[in-house]
Each structure stands twice: as structure tokens, then as C-alpha cells.
CSV table of C-alpha atoms and ligand atoms in Angstrom, one decimal:
chain,number,residue,atom,x,y,z
A,1,MET,CA,-13.3,3.7,-10.5
A,2,LYS,CA,-13.8,3.8,-14.3
A,3,ASN,CA,-12.0,4.3,-17.5
A,4,LEU,CA,-8.6,3.0,-16.2
A,5,VAL,CA,-5.5,2.7,-18.3
A,6,LEU,CA,-2.7,0.1,-17.9
A,7,VAL,CA,0.7,1.5,-18.5
A,8,LEU,CA,3.5,-0.9,-19.5
A,9,ASN,CA,7.2,-0.1,-19.6
A,10,CYS,CA,9.3,-3.0,-20.8
A,11,GLY,CA,12.9,-2.3,-20.0
A,12,SER,CA,16.1,-4.3,-20.4
A,13,SER,CA,16.1,-5.8,-16.9
A,14,SER,CA,12.7,-4.8,-15.6
A,15,ILE,CA,9.0,-4.5,-16.6
A,16,LYS,CA,7.1,-1.7,-14.8
A,17,PHE,CA,3.4,-1.6,-14.8
A,18,SER,CA,0.6,0.4,-13.3
A,19,VAL,CA,-3.2,0.7,-13.6
A,20,LEU,CA,-4.3,4.3,-13.1
A,21,ASP,CA,-7.1,6.7,-13.8
A,22,PRO,CA,-5.6,9.4,-16.1
A,23,ASN,CA,-8.2,11.9,-15.1
A,24,ASN,CA,-7.6,12.1,-11.4
A,25,GLU,CA,-4.2,10.4,-11.5
A,26,VAL,CA,-5.2,7.8,-8.8
A,27,VAL,CA,-3.1,4.7,-9.1
A,28,TYR,CA,-5.0,1.4,-8.4
A,29,LEU,CA,-2.2,-1.0,-8.9
A,30,ASN,CA,1.5,-0.7,-9.7
A,31,GLY,CA,4.4,-3.0,-9.7
A,32,GLU,CA,7.6,-4.2,-11.2
A,33,ALA,CA,9.2,-7.4,-12.4
A,34,SER,CA,12.9,-6.8,-11.8
A,35,ALA,CA,16.3,-8.4,-12.2
A,36,LEU,CA,14.8,-10.3,-15.1
A,37,ASN,CA,16.9,-13.3,-16.4
A,38,LEU,CA,19.0,-13.2,-13.2
A,39,ASP,CA,18.7,-15.6,-10.2
A,40,SER,CA,17.3,-12.8,-8.1
A,41,SER,CA,14.4,-12.0,-10.4
A,42,SER,CA,11.0,-11.2,-8.8
A,43,ILE,CA,7.7,-9.5,-9.3
A,44,ILE,CA,6.4,-7.1,-6.7
A,45,TRP,CA,3.1,-5.2,-6.9
A,46,ASN,CA,0.9,-3.0,-4.7
A,47,THR,CA,-2.7,-2.4,-4.8
A,48,LYS,CA,-4.5,0.8,-3.8
A,49,ASN,CA,-5.1,-0.4,-0.3
A,50,ASN,CA,-1.4,-0.9,0.0
A,51,LYS,CA,-1.4,-4.6,-0.1
A,52,LYS,CA,2.1,-5.5,-1.2
A,53,ILE,CA,2.6,-8.8,-2.9
A,54,SER,CA,5.8,-10.3,-4.1
A,55,VAL,CA,6.7,-13.4,-6.1
A,56,CYS,CA,10.3,-14.6,-6.5
A,57,LYS,CA,11.3,-17.0,-9.2
A,58,LYS,CA,14.8,-17.5,-10.4
A,59,PHE,CA,15.8,-16.5,-13.9
A,60,MET,CA,12.4,-15.1,-14.8
A,61,SER,CA,12.2,-14.2,-18.5
A,62,HIS,CA,10.5,-11.1,-19.9
A,63,ASN,CA,8.0,-13.5,-21.5
A,64,TYR,CA,7.2,-15.2,-18.2
A,65,ALA,CA,6.8,-11.9,-16.4
A,66,ILE,CA,4.3,-10.4,-18.9
A,67,GLU,CA,2.3,-13.6,-18.9
A,68,TYR,CA,2.3,-13.6,-15.1
A,69,LEU,CA,1.1,-9.9,-15.1
A,70,CYS,CA,-1.7,-10.6,-17.6
A,71,LYS,CA,-2.9,-13.9,-16.4
A,72,GLU,CA,-2.3,-14.0,-12.7
A,73,ILE,CA,-2.2,-10.4,-11.6
A,74,LEU,CA,-4.8,-8.9,-13.9
A,75,LEU,CA,-7.2,-11.7,-14.9
A,76,GLU,CA,-7.0,-13.9,-11.9
A,77,LYS,CA,-6.3,-11.7,-8.8
A,78,ASN,CA,-7.7,-8.3,-10.0
A,79,SER,CA,-10.5,-9.2,-12.4
A,80,LEU,CA,-12.8,-6.3,-11.3
A,81,LEU,CA,-10.0,-3.8,-11.8
A,82,PHE,CA,-9.2,-5.4,-15.2
A,83,SER,CA,-12.8,-5.0,-16.3
A,84,LYS,CA,-12.4,-1.2,-15.9
A,85,ILE,CA,-9.4,-1.0,-18.2
A,86,ILE,CA,-10.1,0.8,-21.5
A,87,GLY,CA,-6.7,0.9,-23.0
A,88,PHE,CA,-3.1,-0.2,-22.7
A,89,GLY,CA,-0.3,2.4,-23.0
A,90,HIS,CA,3.1,1.1,-24.0
A,91,ARG,CA,6.3,3.1,-23.7
A,92,VAL,CA,8.4,2.9,-26.9
A,93,VAL,CA,11.9,4.3,-26.6
A,94,ASN,CA,12.5,5.3,-30.3
A,95,GLY,CA,9.9,5.8,-32.9
A,96,GLY,CA,12.3,7.1,-35.5
A,97,ILE,CA,11.1,9.7,-38.0
A,98,ASN,CA,7.7,7.9,-38.5
A,99,PHE,CA,6.2,8.8,-35.1
A,100,LYS,CA,6.0,12.5,-34.1
A,101,LYS,CA,3.2,11.7,-31.5
A,102,SER,CA,1.5,8.8,-29.7
A,103,VAL,CA,-0.5,6.4,-31.9
A,104,LEU,CA,-3.1,3.7,-31.7
A,105,ILE,CA,-1.4,0.5,-32.6
A,106,ASP,CA,-2.4,-1.6,-35.7
A,107,ASN,CA,-0.5,-3.9,-38.0
A,108,LEU,CA,1.0,-1.1,-40.0
A,109,VAL,CA,2.3,0.6,-36.8
A,110,ILE,CA,3.8,-2.7,-35.7
A,111,LYS,CA,5.5,-3.0,-39.1
A,112,LYS,CA,6.9,0.5,-38.8
A,113,LEU,CA,8.0,-0.2,-35.2
A,114,GLU,CA,9.9,-3.3,-36.4
A,115,LYS,CA,11.8,-1.1,-38.8
A,116,CYS,CA,12.9,1.1,-35.8
A,117,ILE,CA,14.5,-1.7,-33.8
A,118,PHE,CA,18.0,-0.7,-34.7
A,119,LEU,CA,17.4,2.8,-33.3
A,120,ALA,CA,17.2,1.5,-29.7
A,121,PRO,CA,18.6,-2.0,-29.9
A,122,ILE,CA,18.3,-2.7,-26.1
A,123,HIS,CA,14.9,-1.2,-25.6
A,124,ASN,CA,12.8,-1.3,-28.8
A,125,PRO,CA,12.6,-5.1,-29.2
A,126,LEU,CA,11.4,-5.4,-25.6
A,127,ASN,CA,8.8,-2.6,-26.0
A,128,LEU,CA,7.6,-4.4,-29.1
A,129,MET,CA,7.4,-7.8,-27.3
A,130,GLY,CA,5.2,-6.2,-24.7
A,131,ILE,CA,2.9,-4.8,-27.4
A,132,LYS,CA,2.6,-8.1,-29.2
A,133,LYS,CA,2.0,-10.0,-26.0
A,134,PHE,CA,-0.8,-7.7,-25.0
A,135,ILE,CA,-2.5,-7.9,-28.4
A,136,LYS,CA,-2.4,-11.7,-28.2
A,137,LEU,CA,-3.4,-12.1,-24.6
A,138,PHE,CA,-6.3,-9.6,-24.7
A,139,PRO,CA,-7.8,-10.1,-28.1
A,140,LYS,CA,-11.0,-8.2,-27.3
A,141,LEU,CA,-8.9,-5.1,-26.6
A,142,HIS,CA,-6.5,-5.6,-29.4
A,143,ASN,CA,-7.3,-2.2,-30.9
A,144,LYS,CA,-6.9,-0.4,-27.6
A,145,ASN,CA,-3.1,-0.5,-27.5
A,146,VAL,CA,-1.3,2.8,-27.7
A,147,ALA,CA,2.4,3.5,-28.3
A,148,VAL,CA,3.9,6.5,-26.6
A,149,PHE,CA,7.3,7.5,-27.7
A,150,ASP,CA,10.3,8.9,-25.9
A,151,THR,CA,11.4,10.5,-29.1
A,152,SER,CA,8.3,12.6,-29.9
A,153,PHE,CA,9.4,15.3,-27.4
A,154,HIS,CA,12.5,15.9,-29.5
A,155,TYR,CA,11.1,16.0,-33.0
A,156,LYS,CA,11.2,19.8,-33.2
A,157,ILE,CA,14.9,20.0,-32.6
A,158,PRO,CA,16.3,22.1,-35.4
A,159,LYS,CA,18.3,20.6,-38.2
A,160,MET,CA,21.5,22.2,-37.1
A,161,SER,CA,21.4,20.1,-33.9
A,162,TYR,CA,19.9,16.9,-35.2
A,163,LEU,CA,22.1,16.4,-38.3
A,164,TYR,CA,25.5,14.7,-38.2
A,165,ALA,CA,28.3,16.0,-40.4
A,166,ILE,CA,28.4,12.9,-42.6
A,167,PRO,CA,27.5,12.5,-46.3
A,168,LYS,CA,23.9,13.6,-46.7
A,169,GLU,CA,22.5,10.4,-48.1
A,170,PHE,CA,22.9,8.8,-44.7
A,171,TYR,CA,20.2,11.2,-43.5
A,172,TYR,CA,18.1,11.5,-46.6
A,173,LYS,CA,18.2,7.8,-47.5
A,174,TYR,CA,18.7,6.1,-44.2
A,175,SER,CA,17.3,8.6,-41.6
A,176,ILE,CA,20.6,8.7,-39.6
A,177,ARG,CA,20.2,11.7,-37.3
A,178,LYS,CA,19.8,12.6,-33.6
A,179,TYR,CA,16.5,11.3,-32.1
A,180,GLY,CA,17.0,11.8,-28.4
A,181,ALA,CA,15.2,9.9,-25.6
A,182,HIS,CA,13.6,10.3,-22.2
A,183,GLY,CA,11.0,12.5,-23.9
A,184,ILE,CA,8.1,11.1,-21.9
A,185,SER,CA,9.8,12.1,-18.7
A,186,CYS,CA,10.8,15.5,-20.1
A,187,ASN,CA,7.1,16.0,-21.1
A,188,TYR,CA,6.0,15.4,-17.5
A,189,ILE,CA,8.8,17.7,-16.2
A,190,LEU,CA,7.7,20.5,-18.5
A,191,GLN,CA,4.1,20.2,-17.4
A,192,LYS,CA,5.0,20.1,-13.8
A,193,SER,CA,7.4,23.1,-14.2
A,194,SER,CA,4.6,25.1,-15.8
A,195,LYS,CA,2.5,24.6,-12.7
A,196,ILE,CA,5.5,25.3,-10.3
A,197,PHE,CA,6.4,28.5,-12.1
A,198,LYS,CA,2.8,29.4,-13.0
A,199,LYS,CA,4.0,30.0,-16.6
A,200,ASN,CA,2.6,28.8,-19.9
A,201,ILE,CA,4.7,25.9,-21.2
A,202,LYS,CA,5.4,28.0,-24.3
A,203,CYS,CA,7.3,30.5,-22.1
A,204,LEU,CA,9.4,28.0,-20.3
A,205,ASN,CA,13.2,27.8,-20.8
A,206,VAL,CA,14.8,25.0,-18.9
A,207,ILE,CA,17.6,22.4,-18.9
A,208,ILE,CA,16.3,19.0,-17.9
A,209,CYS,CA,18.8,16.4,-16.6
A,210,HIS,CA,17.1,13.0,-16.6
A,211,LEU,CA,19.7,10.9,-14.7
A,212,GLY,CA,18.9,7.3,-14.2
A,213,ASN,CA,20.2,4.0,-15.4
A,214,GLY,CA,20.0,5.7,-18.8
A,215,SER,CA,20.8,9.5,-18.6
A,216,SER,CA,20.3,12.4,-20.9
A,217,VAL,CA,20.1,16.2,-20.7
A,218,SER,CA,17.9,18.3,-22.9
A,219,VAL,CA,17.5,22.0,-23.4
A,220,VAL,CA,14.0,23.5,-23.8
A,221,LYS,CA,13.5,27.0,-25.3
A,222,ASN,CA,10.1,28.5,-25.2
A,223,GLY,CA,8.6,25.1,-24.4
A,224,VAL,CA,10.3,23.3,-27.3
A,225,CYS,CA,13.3,21.0,-27.1
A,226,ILE,CA,16.1,22.4,-29.1
A,227,ASP,CA,18.9,20.0,-28.3
A,228,THR,CA,19.5,16.8,-26.3
A,229,SER,CA,22.5,14.7,-25.4
A,230,MET,CA,21.3,11.3,-26.7
A,231,GLY,CA,21.8,10.8,-30.4
A,232,PHE,CA,20.9,8.3,-33.1
A,233,THR,CA,20.5,5.8,-30.3
A,234,PRO,CA,20.5,6.0,-26.5
A,235,THR,CA,24.2,5.0,-26.4
A,236,ASP,CA,25.2,8.6,-27.0
A,237,GLY,CA,25.8,11.5,-24.7
A,238,LEU,CA,26.3,11.2,-20.9
A,239,ILE,CA,28.0,8.4,-19.0
A,240,MET,CA,25.3,5.9,-18.1
A,241,GLY,CA,24.9,2.7,-16.0
A,242,THR,CA,26.3,0.4,-18.6
A,243,ARG,CA,26.5,2.7,-21.7
A,244,SER,CA,29.6,4.6,-22.7
A,245,GLY,CA,28.0,7.8,-23.9
A,246,ASP,CA,30.2,10.0,-26.2
A,247,ILE,CA,33.2,8.3,-27.5
A,248,ASP,CA,35.4,8.9,-30.5
A,249,PRO,CA,34.0,6.6,-33.3
A,250,SER,CA,37.6,5.7,-34.3
A,251,ILE,CA,37.8,3.7,-31.1
A,252,ILE,CA,35.3,1.3,-32.7
A,253,PHE,CA,37.4,0.9,-35.8
A,254,TYR,CA,40.5,0.3,-33.7
A,255,MET,CA,38.8,-2.3,-31.5
A,256,ASN,CA,37.6,-4.1,-34.6
A,257,GLU,CA,40.6,-3.8,-37.0
A,258,ASN,CA,43.5,-3.9,-34.5
A,259,LEU,CA,42.1,-5.8,-31.5
A,260,GLY,CA,40.0,-8.2,-33.6
A,261,ILE,CA,36.8,-7.6,-31.6
A,262,SER,CA,33.7,-8.3,-33.6
A,263,ILE,CA,31.2,-5.5,-34.3
A,264,LYS,CA,28.6,-7.5,-32.3
A,265,ASP,CA,30.9,-7.7,-29.3
A,266,ILE,CA,31.8,-4.0,-29.5
A,267,LYS,CA,28.1,-3.2,-29.6
A,268,ASN,CA,27.7,-5.3,-26.4
A,269,ILE,CA,30.7,-3.6,-24.8
A,270,LEU,CA,29.5,-0.1,-25.4
A,271,ASN,CA,25.9,-0.8,-24.4
A,272,ASN,CA,26.2,-3.3,-21.6
A,273,LYS,CA,29.7,-3.3,-20.2
A,274,SER,CA,30.7,0.4,-20.2
A,275,GLY,CA,29.6,3.5,-18.3
A,276,ILE,CA,29.5,3.5,-14.5
A,277,LEU,CA,30.0,-0.3,-14.5
A,278,ALA,CA,33.2,-0.1,-16.5
A,279,LEU,CA,34.6,2.8,-14.5
A,280,ASN,CA,34.1,1.4,-11.0
A,281,GLY,CA,34.5,-2.2,-12.2
A,282,LYS,CA,31.8,-3.5,-9.8
A,283,SER,CA,28.3,-2.2,-10.4
A,284,SER,CA,26.2,-0.1,-12.7
A,285,ASP,CA,24.2,1.1,-9.7
A,286,PHE,CA,25.1,4.7,-9.0
A,287,ARG,CA,24.7,4.1,-5.2
A,288,HIS,CA,27.6,1.7,-5.2
A,289,SER,CA,30.1,4.5,-6.2
A,290,GLU,CA,28.2,7.1,-4.3
A,291,ASN,CA,28.6,5.2,-1.0
A,292,LYS,CA,32.3,4.8,-1.6
A,293,TYR,CA,33.0,8.3,-2.9
A,294,TYR,CA,35.0,9.4,0.1
A,295,SER,CA,36.8,6.1,0.6
A,296,SER,CA,37.7,4.8,-2.8
A,297,GLU,CA,39.7,6.6,-5.5
A,298,ILE,CA,38.1,4.6,-8.3
A,299,ASP,CA,34.6,5.4,-7.1
A,300,LYS,CA,35.4,9.1,-6.7
A,301,LEU,CA,36.7,9.2,-10.2
A,302,THR,CA,33.6,7.4,-11.5
A,303,ILE,CA,31.3,10.0,-9.9
A,304,THR,CA,33.5,12.9,-10.9
A,305,MET,CA,33.6,11.8,-14.6
A,306,PHE,CA,29.8,11.3,-14.6
A,307,CYS,CA,29.2,14.9,-13.2
A,308,TYR,CA,31.9,16.5,-15.3
A,309,ARG,CA,30.4,15.2,-18.5
A,310,LEU,CA,27.0,16.4,-17.4
A,311,ALA,CA,28.3,19.8,-16.4
A,312,LYS,CA,29.9,20.2,-19.9
A,313,TYR,CA,26.6,19.5,-21.5
A,314,ILE,CA,24.7,21.8,-19.2
A,315,SER,CA,27.1,24.7,-19.7
A,316,SER,CA,26.9,24.4,-23.5
A,317,TYR,CA,23.1,24.3,-23.4
A,318,PHE,CA,23.0,27.2,-20.9
A,319,PHE,CA,24.3,29.5,-23.6
A,320,LEU,CA,21.3,28.7,-25.8
A,321,ILE,CA,18.8,30.1,-23.2
A,322,LYS,CA,20.9,32.0,-20.7
A,323,ASN,CA,19.0,35.3,-20.8
A,324,LYS,CA,15.7,33.6,-20.2
A,325,ILE,CA,16.6,30.5,-18.2
A,326,ASP,CA,13.9,29.5,-15.6
A,327,ALA,CA,15.8,26.5,-14.1
A,328,ILE,CA,18.0,23.6,-14.3
A,329,ILE,CA,15.9,20.5,-13.4
A,330,PHE,CA,17.2,17.2,-12.0
A,331,THR,CA,15.1,14.1,-12.3
A,332,GLY,CA,15.3,10.3,-12.7
A,333,GLY,CA,16.6,7.8,-10.1
A,334,ILE,CA,20.0,9.6,-9.7
A,335,GLY,CA,18.8,13.1,-10.4
A,336,THR,CA,16.1,12.8,-7.8
A,337,ASN,CA,18.0,10.9,-5.1
A,338,SER,CA,21.7,11.7,-5.4
A,339,SER,CA,22.5,15.0,-3.5
A,340,LEU,CA,26.2,14.2,-4.2
A,341,ALA,CA,25.8,14.1,-8.0
A,342,ARG,CA,23.9,17.3,-7.9
A,343,LYS,CA,26.4,19.0,-5.7
A,344,ILE,CA,29.4,18.0,-7.8
A,345,THR,CA,27.8,18.9,-11.1
A,346,ILE,CA,26.6,22.3,-9.9
A,347,HIS,CA,30.1,23.0,-8.4
A,348,TYR,CA,31.5,23.0,-12.0
A,349,LEU,CA,28.8,25.6,-12.9
A,350,ASN,CA,29.4,28.1,-10.2
A,351,SER,CA,30.9,30.7,-12.5
A,352,LEU,CA,27.6,30.7,-14.5
A,353,ASN,CA,25.7,31.7,-11.3
A,354,PHE,CA,24.5,28.2,-10.4
A,355,TYR,CA,24.9,27.6,-6.6
A,356,ILE,CA,23.5,24.8,-4.4
A,357,ASP,CA,22.2,25.4,-1.0
A,358,ASN,CA,23.6,22.4,0.8
A,359,LYS,CA,20.8,22.1,3.3
A,360,LYS,CA,18.1,22.2,0.7
A,361,ASN,CA,20.0,19.8,-1.4
A,362,GLN,CA,20.0,17.2,1.3
A,363,LYS,CA,16.2,17.2,1.6
A,364,LYS,CA,14.4,14.1,0.2
A,365,CYS,CA,12.4,15.0,-2.8
A,366,LEU,CA,8.8,13.7,-2.6
A,367,ASP,CA,7.4,15.9,-5.3
A,368,PHE,CA,9.6,18.9,-6.1
A,369,ASN,CA,12.3,20.9,-4.2
A,370,PHE,CA,14.2,24.1,-5.0
A,371,ILE,CA,17.9,23.5,-4.0
A,372,ASN,CA,19.6,26.7,-5.2
A,373,LYS,CA,21.0,29.4,-3.0
A,374,ASN,CA,18.8,32.5,-2.7
A,375,ASP,CA,19.2,35.0,-5.5
A,376,THR,CA,20.9,32.5,-7.9
A,377,ILE,CA,19.4,30.7,-10.9
A,378,PRO,CA,16.7,28.2,-9.8
A,379,ILE,CA,17.8,24.6,-9.5
A,380,LEU,CA,14.9,22.2,-9.1
A,381,VAL,CA,14.6,18.5,-8.3
A,382,ILE,CA,11.3,17.0,-9.6
A,383,SER,CA,10.2,13.4,-9.2
A,384,THR,CA,9.2,12.4,-12.7
A,385,ASN,CA,6.1,10.4,-13.6
A,386,GLU,CA,6.2,8.9,-17.0
A,387,GLU,CA,3.1,6.8,-16.3
A,388,ILE,CA,0.8,9.8,-16.1
A,389,VAL,CA,1.9,11.1,-19.5
A,390,ILE,CA,1.5,7.6,-21.1
A,391,ALA,CA,-1.9,7.1,-19.4
A,392,LYS,CA,-3.2,10.5,-20.5
A,393,ASP,CA,-2.1,10.0,-24.1
A,394,THR,CA,-3.6,6.5,-24.1
A,395,PHE,CA,-6.9,7.7,-22.7
A,396,ASN,CA,-7.1,10.5,-25.3
A,397,LEU,CA,-6.5,8.0,-28.2
A,398,VAL,CA,-8.8,5.2,-27.1
A,399,SER,CA,-11.7,7.1,-25.8
B,1,AMP,P1,16.0,5.0,-13.0
B,1,AMP,O1,16.6,4.4,-14.3
B,1,AMP,O2,15.5,6.4,-13.2
B,1,AMP,O3,15.1,4.1,-12.3
B,1,AMP,O4,17.3,5.2,-12.0
B,1,AMP,C1,18.1,4.1,-11.7
B,1,AMP,C2,19.4,4.6,-11.1
B,1,AMP,O5,19.1,5.5,-10.0
B,1,AMP,C3,20.3,3.6,-10.6
B,1,AMP,O6,21.6,3.8,-11.1
B,1,AMP,C4,20.3,3.8,-9.1
B,1,AMP,O7,21.5,3.5,-8.6
B,1,AMP,C5,20.0,5.2,-9.0
B,1,AMP,N1,19.5,5.5,-7.7
B,1,AMP,C6,18.4,5.1,-7.1
B,1,AMP,N2,18.3,5.5,-5.8
B,1,AMP,C7,19.4,6.3,-5.6
B,1,AMP,C8,19.9,7.0,-4.5
B,1,AMP,N3,19.2,7.0,-3.3
B,1,AMP,N4,21.1,7.6,-4.6
B,1,AMP,C9,21.7,7.5,-5.7
B,1,AMP,N5,21.3,6.9,-6.8
B,1,AMP,C10,20.2,6.3,-6.7
């Protein structure tokens, strides 16, 4: 046990953490503070010998959870493990145009990150908070913090797909363009597919559907991402847990000018009160509607809309790589676990020679599964592992 990396992923309602060896991928400790700021908040973590520990505390804040992780879990209860940590890898959702690859964090990087907050208003402030807390709480390792960006994967997207058709100064002066997200997951999926297909990454042509609380679909041609559904911010594209995805921008003007809703409230509506939650009226958790798909019209419509929008994106991306396509790949909490979402989505794509084998589709995915019918285009389910990607980048930069 040496040269370990701690990976921190500060999200809107949860903080995921793990301590792992990036070289052999052994995980020594992992856990999650979840339902933050709610009365059901808790921190649960496991150690390598499978000792599961949980602490429940109502209305736990992000601040409290990080302090608990650093002081109680790391310094107090796992001090030996902590002494082996050589770096901290932080997931950062949007690095804007400044960051094309992972970086060691210093004051200048923090300043640049502060300027990117508007690009992922739900995520970036929390990512930054985690970074600042770690620098403060572990001063001896202050120069061993690394930022790994979800946007780096997409930086080679060609201009024709990242530009918006708006006056050009908004791009040249204000950097308004498509940035994408979920790049860390896509990176892992690409590396994994390269092993599965025994093909060099540079020869891979895949459509990656990362479907979770946030969802996006990306198309990769010859190992390079050429388009993705998320845009300037992660509000764009597919229907998500609480985010609207694509809408006509005039809806925003109408809400503001005719309905008197403030821009701040509209931002909150589109990011936190829309998507699956708005459609079923009950829960942003996909499982809620999935369980009621056959008994409730509202939930059936929710799932159908989610899959229909996804199928529209997949079919438009398919034409960019159709002669060379290796696979459609499903990943993320929904992509990995929901056989229903996969079945309905692929049903819309039958005419493009995508067919699901229902039996294979029902199998639980522990690592990866092929779920297509024989002699049709491969459809893969892969469990993503963003931690490995973050840990490897961190190791490479700090060592
Ligand atoms: P993620 O953001 O990747 O952690 O995924 C979270 C989403 O995955 C939530 O909407 C969950 O409802 C969904 N999810 C997790 N497990 C399942 C499952 N067994 N079936 C359907 N959706 C699931």
C-alpha cells in the first residue's frame, strides 16, 4: 500500500470520495455523504476489509461533510492510510476554455476556476469549495491538489458543432460555446471499450450515453469526441433528474416578461425543478417512474419522453459515424441499471439496425454486457469508473 490518491467528487446533493491506488486500481476506502442539507443526510463509507460505517446527522451541510471526511474519517480513523496519500484529485465539471487537460492547482488556477463558475452554476461552486477546503485542512499537501475536468474530453469538438448561431462577439469576447460534460466518464468508457474491442482508442467510433441524475450523449469518431448533447452549461440536451435539457429559449423570455418570474427563479426552475421531477411531479429518481411505468400514465409518459429525446440524439449522431460504428454504449446510474430505458430507447432505433436481446438486457451489469441481438450493431452496457480516471491523472501530475 503506497502512493495512494484521494478522489473527491463534490456534487449538488452528495460528496463521493475514495482512496485508491491508481496503479493497480485497488480501492482502500470509499464512501459518500448523501442527501446533503436534507433531514435524511448521512455519510457512509467502506474500508478495504468491507467494514461499513455510517453516520446519520440531519441537515448535514457540504462544509460539515468535508470537515468530517478530512478530520474524522481520514486523520482520526484512518491515519495510516492517510499517510500514504500523495495527492488529491478533484472532479471539476466545467473548466471552460482555459483547461484542456488536468492541472495541478495553484492560486492562478483557483482564480481561473472562479471565473468558470457561471458555466456550471450547480456544480462548479461545490467543486471549488472542496478544493479550497482540502488546501486549508491539509496545508502540507497544499500543492498536491489536482483538478480533473469533465470538459477536457470535449475540447476537440469541431467549431461547426461547438459554436452557437449568435453574434460572433459572444464567442470571441465572452467564450459562449458548447463545452459538454461527463467527459471523465466518457474517458473511462473509451479506455474500457478499447480493451473490450481490442482496438486502439484512435480507431474507436462509439456513441456514449451517460445517463444518470445528469445525462448526456456524446459521439466519438476515431477516438475523438465530435459532438455532445450538453452545451454551454449542463442544463442543455437530454431530459435529466431535475434539469429541463433542450428548450426553446423564448420560453425564458415569456416566463420573465409575461409571467413576471425573475431570471433567478427561472434558472432555479430549469435546473432544479424540471426534468423527470417536473414530468412525474413526484421524484427526480428515475426508479420512481420506472417502477410505475405499467401502472401510471404520467410515469409512462415521463420515461417515454426521456427515451424519445435520447433516441433523437443517438440517431442524429449515428449518421456521423454510421459506416464505422463500433457500438452504442450505455453507462451512468440509469444507463447501467435501467433495462427499461435501454429497451424503449433502442426500440426507436430499430430501423437503424439496433436491436436489443431482451434476455441479455435483463442481466445485471457488473463490469460490461453486450445486449444486442446477434448480427446487429453492438450495444454495450459498461459500469463507469470516474474515480480511476481522476486518480491516474492526479498520480501523473503529483509524482
Ligand atoms: P448517477 O447520477 O449516475 O449516480 O445516477 C443516478 C440515477 O440513476 C438516479 O436517477 C437513479 O434513479 C438512477 N438509478 C440508480 N439505480 C437504478 C436502477 N436500478 N434502475 C433505474 N434507475 C436507477
